[in-house]
Amino acid sequence: MTRKACIIGGGVIGGGWAARFLLNGWNVSVFDPDPEAERKIGEVLANARAALPALSDVPMPAEGKLSFASSITEAVEGAEYIQESVSERLDLKHRVFAQIQQSSHGVPIGSSTSGFKPSELQENAADPSTIFVAHPFNPVYLLPLAEIVPSAKSDAKLIDNAKEILREIGMFPLHVRKEIDAHIADRFLEAVWREALWLVKDGIATTEEIDEAIRMGFGLRWGQMGLFETYRVAGGEAGMKHFMAQFGPCLQWPWTKLTDVPEFTEELVDLIAGQSDAQSGQYSIRELERIRDSNLIGFMRALKDRNWGAGKVLLDHDQRRRAAFHEAGETGRGAPMVMAHMQVLPGWIDYNGHMTESRYLFAASETSDAFLRLIGAGMDYVEAGHSYYTAETHIMHLGEAKLGDRLTGTLQILSSDEKRIHVFIRIQRGDEVVASLEQMFLHVDMKAGRACPAAPDVLARLALFADAHKNLPRPDAAGRYTGERRK
């Protein structure tokens, strides 16, 4: 049975929540009185569909059903999880919670609030124990962090259940142990934002120069090591104590204006808005979102390859869905399996303006590697001394992939035994096959340097997929020799 989530408030954050749940197979009901809500969520969802699958090495579940309710009562009916994402007005949130709890009892109600404490949200609520902070970061469909902040009145079991739901949709629930205004992450952001405003106001730096200082320097470090681990490394072999001894006195120096706030005059607003327009005004907001998403995918894939930082969350989510995939018996019966999602990047283009030959092999490797991980022959298996080697590849170029094209890689098992897997891979742009690759994989004992039978559990998983594919039509190109006419 498909589970249901309810989203109250369909702006950027609410739309991101909706996309996160939908793409992880949940049905989602949205309530937002804004007549443009359906269009806005549709645009967020389009970006999410193009981005989130690129982080996954396991086939995505069937997308849930999106519906728009005419009332809060209708929206919450049958929901297992509710996320409130309305404007940052406490009186409005209180009214929303009151309406939710008229129709929904005992269901977790997370709030996307950036600043309010849970005890403030719970004031005068019919059941304060179900209301808590679940503060995400934009884009919600890509960034895993959700700050989970309960209060003394919160139901501990309900909070644990809510955190597990968030893990199931690929998020990282960070349990904040004590209530505090703006939680954890936004307090850092507010401090940096305040200092940046002073630097612009005092004519020391422009908005672009401040952004360059972040993205060319410490922003890259923070994205994979955070604050304290970064400074531990900065302390050298002597570690954090040496760093604190060396730089601790600097805290007494007048380096920042963190305790002062510049007056928000029209002059300051115009100055910053004007510099921001000059910096980024050539892009629409949707273009900036797509640029941001593509960059985040690249960063997060690199972290995933190293099982580090946010990459650990992605790997854990893959493992969860891989287990669910097998339990549900989703073995691609009736069709080749979609195993990889890719986009043609500038470095993939040759002098003809088309995707270069080596990248078709790369795309096939992404597809086959995802399948090998699915059957249990991933990096842990390789580290234990066994692997599937590519023994033979036959590639046919059938179309032309160009810069920016979104590609999918599908895999069909033609045959298999205890040592070999014979597959047919299609690299597709939508429904068009731009290349096909027929490959033979040979299972190898890496230490002995010879072929050997795969592990029993790997063969058992492989057999499920091979059985599911045995009645699929054999591709016309399978088994052809170079230059042979198509059948």
XYZ file of C-alpha atoms in Angstrom:
487
model
C 0.000 0.000 0.000
C 1.365 3.419 -0.975
C 1.942 5.719 1.969
C 0.701 9.305 2.052
C 2.323 12.543 3.142
C 0.529 15.877 3.471
C 2.198 19.217 2.714
C 0.585 22.419 3.975
C 2.088 25.372 2.094
C 3.335 24.934 -1.456
C 6.125 27.481 -1.797
C 9.782 26.705 -2.507
C 10.209 24.690 0.700
C 6.817 22.996 0.607
C 7.333 22.136 -3.048
C 10.733 20.661 -2.217
C 9.188 18.497 0.510
C 6.476 17.352 -1.919
C 9.094 16.410 -4.520
C 11.232 14.534 -1.972
C 8.265 12.395 -0.867
C 6.848 11.879 -4.375
C 10.119 10.730 -5.912
C 10.546 8.264 -3.058
C 7.231 6.638 -3.873
C 4.857 8.386 -1.459
C 1.527 9.863 -2.482
C 1.404 13.556 -1.597
C -1.553 15.822 -0.938
C -0.885 19.569 -0.944
C -2.974 22.393 0.423
C -2.114 25.979 -0.495
C -4.715 28.687 -1.242
C -2.302 30.402 -3.676
C -3.850 30.030 -7.178
C -0.310 29.653 -8.541
C 0.609 26.814 -6.166
C 0.077 24.049 -8.718
C 2.320 25.772 -11.272
C 5.026 26.539 -8.713
C 5.139 23.000 -7.334
C 5.144 21.656 -10.891
C 8.288 23.654 -11.658
C 10.030 22.525 -8.459
C 9.037 18.932 -9.201
C 10.426 19.185 -12.744
C 13.795 20.267 -11.343
C 13.691 17.477 -8.759
C 12.898 14.824 -11.378
C 15.973 15.921 -13.315
C 18.251 16.052 -10.260
C 17.446 13.557 -7.497
C 17.710 10.348 -9.592
C 21.271 11.380 -10.536
C 22.310 10.798 -6.910
C 20.934 7.259 -6.808
C 22.592 3.983 -7.745
C 19.412 1.982 -7.219
C 16.332 2.200 -9.469
C 13.964 4.880 -8.210
C 10.584 3.646 -6.964
C 7.476 4.431 -8.978
C 6.657 8.091 -8.411
C 3.769 8.727 -6.036
C 0.582 10.529 -6.956
C 0.371 14.288 -6.414
C -2.991 15.843 -5.554
C -4.116 19.315 -4.547
C -6.722 19.588 -1.808
C -9.308 22.336 -1.423
C -9.003 22.355 2.376
C -6.642 21.331 5.143
C -9.198 18.759 6.281
C -9.151 17.115 2.855
C -5.350 17.297 2.602
C -4.577 15.545 5.898
C -7.045 12.690 5.441
C -5.154 9.394 5.568
C -1.725 11.055 5.874
C 1.019 9.226 7.759
C 3.207 12.336 7.965
C 2.332 16.052 7.784
C 4.759 18.891 6.996
C 3.763 22.508 7.577
C 5.635 25.013 5.394
C 3.590 28.220 5.598
C 4.995 31.730 6.080
C 7.037 32.556 9.207
C 4.123 33.987 11.180
C 3.433 32.313 14.494
C -0.267 33.217 14.507
C -0.689 31.657 11.049
C 1.104 28.483 12.082
C -1.106 28.194 15.178
C -4.246 28.436 13.020
C -2.878 25.788 10.642
C -2.025 23.389 13.486
C -5.499 23.864 14.989
C -7.154 22.968 11.663
C -4.862 19.981 11.150
C -5.604 18.579 14.603
C -9.344 18.842 14.108
C -9.015 16.051 11.520
C -5.737 14.284 12.245
C -4.855 12.569 15.516
C -1.504 11.126 16.540
C 0.192 11.898 13.209
C 3.633 13.608 13.239
C 3.363 17.292 12.283
C 6.739 18.715 11.319
C 7.228 22.447 10.842
C 9.699 23.894 8.354
C 10.163 26.966 10.558
C 13.591 28.566 10.370
C 13.416 30.262 13.754
C 10.521 29.380 16.056
C 11.081 26.963 18.928
C 8.786 23.907 19.165
C 7.373 25.095 22.480
C 6.229 28.267 20.693
C 4.638 26.247 17.914
C 2.841 24.044 20.465
C 1.169 26.926 22.348
C -2.589 26.336 22.793
C -2.478 23.243 20.551
C -5.068 20.504 21.100
C -2.227 17.944 21.139
C 1.190 19.600 21.524
C 2.958 16.209 21.636
C 2.689 15.709 17.849
C 4.077 19.128 16.787
C 7.833 19.546 16.356
C 10.396 21.357 14.205
C 11.598 19.611 11.032
C 13.686 22.349 9.444
C 15.137 21.486 6.000
C 17.454 23.302 3.614
C 16.754 24.371 0.064
C 16.628 22.449 -2.236
C 14.823 20.027 0.029
C 14.792 17.361 -2.678
C 18.624 17.252 -2.777
C 20.065 18.394 0.562
C 19.637 15.724 3.247
C 19.694 17.813 6.439
C 16.516 18.200 8.493
C 16.935 19.683 11.969
C 14.532 17.790 14.246
C 13.738 19.829 17.366
C 11.290 18.454 19.957
C 10.243 20.070 23.219
C 9.553 18.664 26.675
C 5.953 18.087 25.567
C 6.901 16.053 22.500
C 6.103 12.346 22.239
C 9.505 10.605 22.087
C 8.181 7.603 20.152
C 6.478 9.874 17.631
C 9.737 11.799 17.142
C 11.626 8.540 16.566
C 8.994 7.493 14.029
C 9.249 10.836 12.240
C 13.040 10.553 12.051
C 12.736 7.078 10.558
C 10.294 8.358 7.926
C 12.789 11.060 6.982
C 15.596 8.498 6.708
C 13.369 6.438 4.420
C 13.122 9.353 1.988
C 16.892 9.907 2.052
C 17.191 12.694 4.617
C 19.531 13.107 7.585
C 17.483 13.957 10.708
C 19.772 15.904 13.048
C 18.243 15.697 16.527
C 18.684 19.067 18.272
C 18.782 18.279 21.988
C 17.817 21.706 23.331
C 15.384 24.297 22.072
C 16.967 27.492 20.818
C 15.873 30.237 18.444
C 16.871 29.411 14.834
C 18.088 25.927 15.879
C 21.727 25.196 14.849
C 22.499 25.779 11.179
C 20.612 29.043 10.704
C 22.457 30.585 13.654
C 25.702 30.108 11.704
C 24.128 31.485 8.551
C 22.779 34.523 10.407
C 26.257 35.297 11.804
C 27.890 35.074 8.367
C 25.040 37.053 6.772
C 25.354 39.840 9.352
C 29.102 40.149 8.774
C 28.604 40.132 4.987
C 26.120 43.012 5.241
C 28.692 45.086 7.115
C 31.385 44.348 4.515
C 29.095 45.599 1.734
C 27.813 48.591 3.721
C 31.343 49.703 4.635
C 32.474 49.440 1.009
C 35.038 46.714 1.757
C 33.622 44.085 -0.583
C 30.850 43.616 -3.146
C 28.295 40.802 -3.038
C 30.237 39.007 -5.771
C 33.580 39.306 -3.974
C 32.068 37.895 -0.778
C 30.564 34.972 -2.692
C 33.920 34.312 -4.379
C 35.650 34.250 -0.975
C 33.223 31.554 0.152
C 33.001 29.374 -2.952
C 36.709 29.532 -3.804
C 37.860 28.830 -0.250
C 36.296 27.781 3.006
C 32.920 26.892 1.459
C 34.557 23.947 -0.300
C 36.120 22.791 2.969
C 32.910 23.178 4.961
C 30.923 21.155 2.428
C 32.913 18.019 3.194
C 34.430 18.528 6.663
C 32.312 21.089 8.471
C 33.796 23.585 10.915
C 35.530 21.704 13.728
C 37.026 18.961 11.593
C 38.386 21.611 9.218
C 40.044 23.437 12.105
C 41.389 20.189 13.539
C 43.284 19.689 10.278
C 44.425 23.326 10.407
C 46.044 22.587 13.765
C 48.468 20.210 12.082
C 49.878 17.193 13.878
C 49.298 18.869 17.229
C 45.544 18.853 16.493
C 42.719 20.948 17.901
C 44.480 22.038 21.108
C 47.248 23.646 19.066
C 44.728 25.377 16.818
C 42.804 26.744 19.798
C 46.005 27.983 21.440
C 47.153 29.665 18.242
C 43.922 31.305 17.144
C 41.942 31.554 20.393
C 43.308 35.047 21.222
C 42.008 36.290 17.840
C 38.485 36.091 19.234
C 39.294 39.153 21.331
C 40.466 41.143 18.318
C 38.088 43.451 16.417
C 37.918 41.140 13.382
C 34.139 41.031 13.103
C 30.996 42.981 13.879
C 28.965 39.927 14.790
C 27.319 41.644 17.749
C 26.246 44.672 15.733
C 23.534 44.813 13.089
C 23.655 47.383 10.264
C 20.514 49.488 9.952
C 18.357 48.194 7.097
C 17.964 51.500 5.252
C 16.639 51.803 1.705
C 20.146 52.838 0.694
C 21.649 49.576 2.005
C 18.905 47.460 0.437
C 19.346 49.197 -2.936
C 23.131 48.826 -2.726
C 22.984 45.082 -2.100
C 20.140 44.444 -4.547
C 21.942 46.407 -7.246
C 25.203 44.504 -6.750
C 23.304 41.214 -6.729
C 21.562 42.138 -10.002
C 24.914 42.959 -11.578
C 26.355 39.672 -10.317
C 23.582 37.247 -11.280
C 20.818 39.183 -13.022
C 21.577 37.557 -16.384
C 20.096 34.298 -15.078
C 16.473 33.583 -14.231
C 15.731 32.048 -10.849
C 14.915 28.709 -12.511
C 18.245 28.812 -14.378
C 20.104 29.494 -11.131
C 18.254 26.615 -9.484
C 19.306 24.231 -12.250
C 22.927 25.433 -12.075
C 22.846 24.974 -8.292
C 21.347 21.498 -8.586
C 23.916 20.325 -11.148
C 26.761 21.570 -8.959
C 25.300 19.935 -5.851
C 24.943 16.634 -7.693
C 28.626 16.766 -8.655
C 29.739 17.576 -5.103
C 27.495 14.982 -3.507
C 28.432 12.244 -5.993
C 32.099 12.872 -5.140
C 31.299 12.554 -1.423
C 29.285 9.415 -2.139
C 32.234 7.838 -3.962
C 34.265 8.389 -0.789
C 31.533 7.461 1.729
C 32.030 10.823 3.413
C 29.760 13.562 4.735
C 26.466 13.799 2.857
C 27.698 10.907 0.705
C 27.163 8.545 3.652
C 23.492 9.499 3.700
C 23.187 8.767 -0.022
C 24.830 5.362 0.363
C 22.613 4.495 3.326
C 19.521 5.494 1.338
C 20.656 3.338 -1.581
C 21.101 0.398 0.779
C 17.632 0.875 2.238
C 16.013 1.049 -1.191
C 18.096 -1.857 -2.478
C 16.688 -4.009 0.341
C 13.156 -2.750 -0.343
C 13.674 -3.368 -4.053
C 14.463 -7.041 -3.421
C 11.716 -7.480 -0.812
C 9.142 -6.103 -3.240
C 10.400 -8.392 -5.991
C 10.962 -5.428 -8.324
C 13.176 -7.294 -10.744
C 12.375 -5.419 -13.923
C 9.821 -7.969 -15.084
C 8.390 -6.895 -18.428
C 11.005 -4.283 -19.281
C 14.743 -3.546 -19.042
C 15.626 -1.840 -15.768
C 16.504 1.837 -15.539
C 19.812 1.777 -13.658
C 21.427 5.192 -14.246
C 20.512 8.831 -14.828
C 23.078 11.175 -16.371
C 23.458 14.544 -18.047
C 25.855 15.384 -20.880
C 28.404 17.781 -19.366
C 30.849 20.127 -21.171
C 33.743 17.688 -20.637
C 31.775 14.996 -22.456
C 31.680 16.861 -25.779
C 34.015 16.261 -28.745
C 35.080 18.612 -31.550
C 31.842 17.851 -33.415
C 29.747 19.146 -30.535
C 28.487 15.651 -29.739
C 29.037 13.345 -26.785
C 32.443 11.754 -27.289
C 32.919 7.993 -27.708
C 34.599 7.386 -24.366
C 31.618 8.836 -22.551
C 29.274 6.232 -24.041
C 31.490 3.621 -22.397
C 31.378 5.678 -19.202
C 27.568 5.810 -19.384
C 27.475 2.039 -19.865
C 29.807 1.588 -16.889
C 27.549 3.743 -14.712
C 24.628 1.536 -15.766
C 26.357 -1.811 -15.263
C 28.074 -0.739 -12.024
C 24.692 0.213 -10.572
C 23.385 -3.247 -11.477
C 26.394 -5.001 -9.945
C 25.875 -3.053 -6.743
C 22.217 -4.076 -6.833
C 23.098 -7.777 -6.845
C 25.699 -7.366 -4.100
C 28.869 -7.150 -6.208
C 29.832 -3.596 -5.285
C 32.976 -2.185 -3.691
C 32.721 -4.270 -0.507
C 32.656 -7.373 -2.683
C 35.668 -6.133 -4.673
C 37.608 -5.355 -1.497
C 36.997 -8.935 -0.400
C 38.843 -10.124 -3.524
C 36.235 -10.834 -6.188
C 34.836 -8.811 -9.063
C 33.078 -8.946 -12.413
C 35.444 -7.901 -15.222
C 34.233 -6.626 -18.584
C 35.452 -9.269 -21.052
C 33.854 -7.916 -24.232
C 31.918 -4.843 -25.411
C 30.113 -4.142 -28.683
C 28.853 -0.563 -29.046
C 26.492 0.858 -31.656
C 26.076 4.627 -32.053
C 22.481 5.221 -33.093
C 21.973 8.911 -32.360
C 23.725 12.065 -31.225
C 23.721 13.174 -27.606
C 24.509 16.862 -27.130
C 25.418 19.215 -24.302
C 22.823 19.260 -21.544
C 20.908 16.186 -22.736
C 19.437 14.059 -19.955
C 20.249 10.395 -20.463
C 19.118 7.175 -18.832
C 20.890 3.828 -18.888
C 18.768 0.661 -18.992
C 20.013 -2.901 -18.606
C 18.582 -6.179 -19.889
C 20.071 -9.565 -18.956
C 20.417 -11.761 -22.038
C 21.907 -14.755 -20.208
C 23.930 -15.659 -17.140
C 25.624 -18.551 -15.387
C 27.805 -18.949 -12.312
C 30.737 -17.132 -13.958
C 29.242 -14.893 -16.653
C 26.627 -12.202 -17.185
C 25.636 -11.260 -20.750
C 23.788 -7.916 -20.849
C 22.365 -5.420 -23.308
C 22.564 -1.758 -22.291
C 20.639 1.091 -23.900
C 21.645 4.722 -23.433
C 18.487 6.718 -24.009
C 17.419 10.338 -24.388
C 13.776 10.065 -23.480
C 12.447 7.198 -25.603
C 15.204 7.549 -28.217
C 18.111 5.095 -27.976
C 21.271 7.059 -28.789
C 23.588 4.084 -28.235
C 23.417 0.409 -27.354
C 26.159 -1.715 -25.809
C 26.285 -5.479 -25.608
C 28.643 -6.634 -22.875
C 29.941 -9.858 -21.340
C 31.092 -9.809 -17.710
C 33.344 -12.505 -16.299
C 33.520 -13.222 -12.570
C 37.130 -13.263 -11.343
C 39.074 -14.255 -8.253
C 41.380 -11.243 -8.245
C 44.097 -12.795 -6.089
C 44.260 -15.995 -8.158
C 43.897 -14.086 -11.401
C 41.362 -16.455 -12.933
C 37.633 -16.894 -13.460
C 35.603 -18.520 -10.702
C 31.943 -18.895 -9.647
C 30.371 -15.863 -7.966
C 29.309 -15.963 -4.338
C 26.032 -17.819 -3.692
C 24.167 -14.726 -2.445
C 25.238 -12.758 -5.538
C 24.126 -15.614 -7.817
C 20.795 -15.827 -5.980
C 20.088 -12.129 -6.571
C 21.298 -12.371 -10.164
C 18.939 -15.295 -10.763
C 15.933 -13.193 -9.750
C 16.704 -10.614 -12.435
C 17.705 -13.172 -15.062
C 14.402 -14.984 -14.538
C 12.470 -11.716 -14.794
C 14.184 -10.885 -18.111
C 14.088 -14.317 -19.763
C 10.891 -13.582 -21.718
C 11.872 -10.082 -22.858
C 12.295 -9.731 -26.646
C 15.908 -10.235 -27.653
C 17.314 -6.959 -29.072
C 17.853 -7.040 -32.849
C 21.409 -5.795 -32.390
C 22.386 -8.507 -29.893
C 24.976 -10.897 -31.291
C 25.695 -8.888 -34.442
C 29.219 -8.663 -35.774
C 30.774 -5.356 -36.772
C 29.307 -4.060 -40.023
C 26.502 -6.626 -40.209
C 23.166 -5.313 -41.364
C 20.447 -5.008 -38.780
C 17.932 -7.840 -38.798
